[in-house]
């Protein structure tokens, strides 16, 4: 375990197993609906999750990346600014948004709205983690890996000051790391 980590919340084995289950469920659902999903991963936190998840999806898919930043000004809270947009048109596409964690729900709410405005046919959400106790906007992922308590987590894509994204598990940092 990394020296800065206080405890592991989700082990590498649990992540692997859950990605296998989610991959099967997603494949079954889109196969049944006869749709080829375009997985849209939000940079950078969802990259390890996307990479693992897609190895367990056994239907044709496409994937693309978006990078957004939430406005933190008091007037425009909730809005997002696009730092990297999608590479091509998504008119009529069936989008599966891939996120690392749903916290307040603001990011997914805004990005879903934005994708629908760009002409997406439908937008579903898969998130590795869910912190329901922090929700401000009532939005739920269609597929969730793990529901976790209200703790700041790092690892498997999630960072603190850009560090710890490469940890193979999701964990909680020691208190002194925040000083
Ligand atoms: P929301 O818009 O749902 O409040 O926030 C989603 C984003 O906040 C996530 O994509 C992630 O970047 C960040 N975030 C929320 N909770 C955590 C957490 O516990 N750890 C880390 N590293 N990032 C978080």
PDB file of N, CA, C and O in Angstrom, residues 16-45:
ATOM      1  N   UNK A  16     -11.921  -5.139 -10.530  1.00  0.00           N
ATOM      2  CA  UNK A  16     -11.889  -6.060 -11.683  1.00  0.00           C
ATOM      3  C   UNK A  16     -13.234  -6.786 -11.824  1.00  0.00           C
ATOM      4  O   UNK A  16     -13.832  -6.820 -12.896  1.00  0.00           O
ATOM      5  N   UNK A  17     -13.692  -7.345 -10.710  1.00  0.00           N
ATOM      6  CA  UNK A  17     -14.931  -8.123 -10.701  1.00  0.00           C
ATOM      7  C   UNK A  17     -16.138  -7.252 -11.074  1.00  0.00           C
ATOM      8  O   UNK A  17     -16.979  -7.648 -11.877  1.00  0.00           O
ATOM      9  N   UNK A  18     -16.181  -6.039 -10.534  1.00  0.00           N
ATOM     10  CA  UNK A  18     -17.327  -5.143 -10.801  1.00  0.00           C
ATOM     11  C   UNK A  18     -17.310  -4.678 -12.249  1.00  0.00           C
ATOM     12  O   UNK A  18     -18.368  -4.545 -12.874  1.00  0.00           O
ATOM     13  N   UNK A  19     -16.113  -4.438 -12.806  1.00  0.00           N
ATOM     14  CA  UNK A  19     -16.019  -4.034 -14.218  1.00  0.00           C
ATOM     15  C   UNK A  19     -16.501  -5.172 -15.119  1.00  0.00           C
ATOM     16  O   UNK A  19     -17.146  -4.934 -16.138  1.00  0.00           O
ATOM     17  N   UNK A  20     -16.210  -6.397 -14.712  1.00  0.00           N
ATOM     18  CA  UNK A  20     -16.670  -7.561 -15.488  1.00  0.00           C
ATOM     19  C   UNK A  20     -18.199  -7.587 -15.487  1.00  0.00           C
ATOM     20  O   UNK A  20     -18.832  -7.749 -16.523  1.00  0.00           O
ATOM     21  N   UNK A  21     -18.796  -7.383 -14.301  1.00  0.00           N
ATOM     22  CA  UNK A  21     -20.264  -7.404 -14.189  1.00  0.00           C
ATOM     23  C   UNK A  21     -20.895  -6.249 -14.973  1.00  0.00           C
ATOM     24  O   UNK A  21     -21.868  -6.437 -15.701  1.00  0.00           O
ATOM     25  N   UNK A  22     -20.313  -5.048 -14.822  1.00  0.00           N
ATOM     26  CA  UNK A  22     -20.873  -3.887 -15.526  1.00  0.00           C
ATOM     27  C   UNK A  22     -20.737  -4.046 -17.036  1.00  0.00           C
ATOM     28  O   UNK A  22     -21.646  -3.700 -17.796  1.00  0.00           O
ATOM     29  N   UNK A  23     -19.607  -4.578 -17.461  1.00  0.00           N
ATOM     30  CA  UNK A  23     -19.371  -4.795 -18.892  1.00  0.00           C
ATOM     31  C   UNK A  23     -20.412  -5.727 -19.486  1.00  0.00           C
ATOM     32  O   UNK A  23     -20.938  -5.495 -20.579  1.00  0.00           O
ATOM     33  N   UNK A  24     -20.740  -6.763 -18.743  1.00  0.00           N
ATOM     34  CA  UNK A  24     -21.742  -7.729 -19.219  1.00  0.00           C
ATOM     35  C   UNK A  24     -23.118  -7.085 -19.273  1.00  0.00           C
ATOM     36  O   UNK A  24     -23.849  -7.218 -20.268  1.00  0.00           O
ATOM     37  N   UNK A  25     -23.457  -6.353 -18.208  1.00  0.00           N
ATOM     38  CA  UNK A  25     -24.773  -5.699 -18.134  1.00  0.00           C
ATOM     39  C   UNK A  25     -24.926  -4.672 -19.271  1.00  0.00           C
ATOM     40  O   UNK A  25     -25.964  -4.626 -19.945  1.00  0.00           O
ATOM     41  N   UNK A  26     -23.876  -3.881 -19.499  1.00  0.00           N
ATOM     42  CA  UNK A  26     -23.908  -2.868 -20.557  1.00  0.00           C
ATOM     43  C   UNK A  26     -24.030  -3.545 -21.923  1.00  0.00           C
ATOM     44  O   UNK A  26     -24.842  -3.147 -22.760  1.00  0.00           O
ATOM     45  N   UNK A  27     -23.259  -4.601 -22.140  1.00  0.00           N
ATOM     46  CA  UNK A  27     -23.323  -5.334 -23.419  1.00  0.00           C
ATOM     47  C   UNK A  27     -24.731  -5.868 -23.647  1.00  0.00           C
ATOM     48  O   UNK A  27     -25.298  -5.731 -24.737  1.00  0.00           O
ATOM     49  N   UNK A  28     -25.303  -6.506 -22.619  1.00  0.00           N
ATOM     50  CA  UNK A  28     -26.643  -7.094 -22.746  1.00  0.00           C
ATOM     51  C   UNK A  28     -27.681  -6.017 -23.074  1.00  0.00           C
ATOM     52  O   UNK A  28     -28.527  -6.201 -23.945  1.00  0.00           O
ATOM     53  N   UNK A  29     -27.608  -4.894 -22.359  1.00  0.00           N
ATOM     54  CA  UNK A  29     -28.599  -3.830 -22.541  1.00  0.00           C
ATOM     55  C   UNK A  29     -28.532  -3.213 -23.944  1.00  0.00           C
ATOM     56  O   UNK A  29     -29.557  -3.034 -24.607  1.00  0.00           O
ATOM     57  N   UNK A  30     -27.328  -2.893 -24.404  1.00  0.00           N
ATOM     58  CA  UNK A  30     -27.211  -2.244 -25.723  1.00  0.00           C
ATOM     59  C   UNK A  30     -27.451  -3.237 -26.860  1.00  0.00           C
ATOM     60  O   UNK A  30     -27.955  -2.872 -27.908  1.00  0.00           O
ATOM     61  N   UNK A  31     -27.115  -4.500 -26.615  1.00  0.00           N
ATOM     62  CA  UNK A  31     -27.406  -5.539 -27.623  1.00  0.00           C
ATOM     63  C   UNK A  31     -28.925  -5.649 -27.789  1.00  0.00           C
ATOM     64  O   UNK A  31     -29.442  -5.670 -28.893  1.00  0.00           O
ATOM     65  N   UNK A  32     -29.617  -5.680 -26.633  1.00  0.00           N
ATOM     66  CA  UNK A  32     -31.081  -5.784 -26.645  1.00  0.00           C
ATOM     67  C   UNK A  32     -31.692  -4.587 -27.374  1.00  0.00           C
ATOM     68  O   UNK A  32     -32.626  -4.728 -28.163  1.00  0.00           O
ATOM     69  N   UNK A  33     -31.130  -3.390 -27.152  1.00  0.00           N
ATOM     70  CA  UNK A  33     -31.677  -2.180 -27.771  1.00  0.00           C
ATOM     71  C   UNK A  33     -31.155  -1.957 -29.192  1.00  0.00           C
ATOM     72  O   UNK A  33     -31.561  -1.003 -29.865  1.00  0.00           O
ATOM     73  N   UNK A  34     -30.230  -2.801 -29.638  1.00  0.00           N
ATOM     74  CA  UNK A  34     -29.698  -2.693 -30.997  1.00  0.00           C
ATOM     75  C   UNK A  34     -28.926  -1.397 -31.237  1.00  0.00           C
ATOM     76  O   UNK A  34     -28.964  -0.840 -32.332  1.00  0.00           O
ATOM     77  N   UNK A  35     -28.221  -0.934 -30.215  1.00  0.00           N
ATOM     78  CA  UNK A  35     -27.478   0.327 -30.335  1.00  0.00           C
ATOM     79  C   UNK A  35     -25.978   0.106 -30.136  1.00  0.00           C
ATOM     80  O   UNK A  35     -25.572  -0.741 -29.353  1.00  0.00           O
ATOM     81  N   UNK A  36     -25.192   0.901 -30.859  1.00  0.00           N
ATOM     82  CA  UNK A  36     -23.744   0.911 -30.648  1.00  0.00           C
ATOM     83  C   UNK A  36     -23.433   2.142 -29.802  1.00  0.00           C
ATOM     84  O   UNK A  36     -23.557   3.270 -30.273  1.00  0.00           O
ATOM     85  N   UNK A  37     -23.075   1.954 -28.520  1.00  0.00           N
ATOM     86  CA  UNK A  37     -22.853   3.128 -27.674  1.00  0.00           C
ATOM     87  C   UNK A  37     -21.536   3.840 -27.983  1.00  0.00           C
ATOM     88  O   UNK A  37     -20.548   3.204 -28.341  1.00  0.00           O
ATOM     89  N   UNK A  38     -21.587   5.162 -27.866  1.00  0.00           N
ATOM     90  CA  UNK A  38     -20.351   5.942 -27.895  1.00  0.00           C
ATOM     91  C   UNK A  38     -20.025   6.269 -26.440  1.00  0.00           C
ATOM     92  O   UNK A  38     -20.751   7.027 -25.792  1.00  0.00           O
ATOM     93  N   UNK A  39     -18.971   5.634 -25.924  1.00  0.00           N
ATOM     94  CA  UNK A  39     -18.572   5.901 -24.547  1.00  0.00           C
ATOM     95  C   UNK A  39     -17.817   7.228 -24.509  1.00  0.00           C
ATOM     96  O   UNK A  39     -16.818   7.393 -25.216  1.00  0.00           O
ATOM     97  N   UNK A  40     -18.309   8.166 -23.737  1.00  0.00           N
ATOM     98  CA  UNK A  40     -17.653   9.469 -23.607  1.00  0.00           C
ATOM     99  C   UNK A  40     -17.062   9.559 -22.210  1.00  0.00           C
ATOM    100  O   UNK A  40     -17.795   9.656 -21.224  1.00  0.00           O
ATOM    101  N   UNK A  41     -15.740   9.466 -22.144  1.00  0.00           N
ATOM    102  CA  UNK A  41     -15.070   9.472 -20.843  1.00  0.00           C
ATOM    103  C   UNK A  41     -14.630  10.886 -20.499  1.00  0.00           C
ATOM    104  O   UNK A  41     -14.091  11.606 -21.334  1.00  0.00           O
ATOM    105  N   UNK A  42     -14.887  11.266 -19.255  1.00  0.00           N
ATOM    106  CA  UNK A  42     -14.494  12.598 -18.791  1.00  0.00           C
ATOM    107  C   UNK A  42     -13.069  12.530 -18.233  1.00  0.00           C
ATOM    108  O   UNK A  42     -12.787  11.758 -17.314  1.00  0.00           O
ATOM    109  N   UNK A  43     -12.185  13.316 -18.856  1.00  0.00           N
ATOM    110  CA  UNK A  43     -10.770  13.348 -18.446  1.00  0.00           C
ATOM    111  C   UNK A  43     -10.633  14.042 -17.099  1.00  0.00           C
ATOM    112  O   UNK A  43     -11.413  14.934 -16.805  1.00  0.00           O
ATOM    113  N   UNK A  44      -9.615  13.681 -16.295  1.00  0.00           N
ATOM    114  CA  UNK A  44      -8.721  12.570 -16.556  1.00  0.00           C
ATOM    115  C   UNK A  44      -9.109  11.347 -15.707  1.00  0.00           C
ATOM    116  O   UNK A  44      -8.688  10.241 -15.954  1.00  0.00           O
ATOM    117  N   UNK A  45      -9.948  11.607 -14.702  1.00  0.00           N
ATOM    118  CA  UNK A  45     -10.215  10.597 -13.677  1.00  0.00           C
ATOM    119  C   UNK A  45     -10.814   9.294 -14.159  1.00  0.00           C
ATOM    120  O   UNK A  45     -10.638   8.254 -13.531  1.00  0.00           O
TER     121      UNK A  45
END
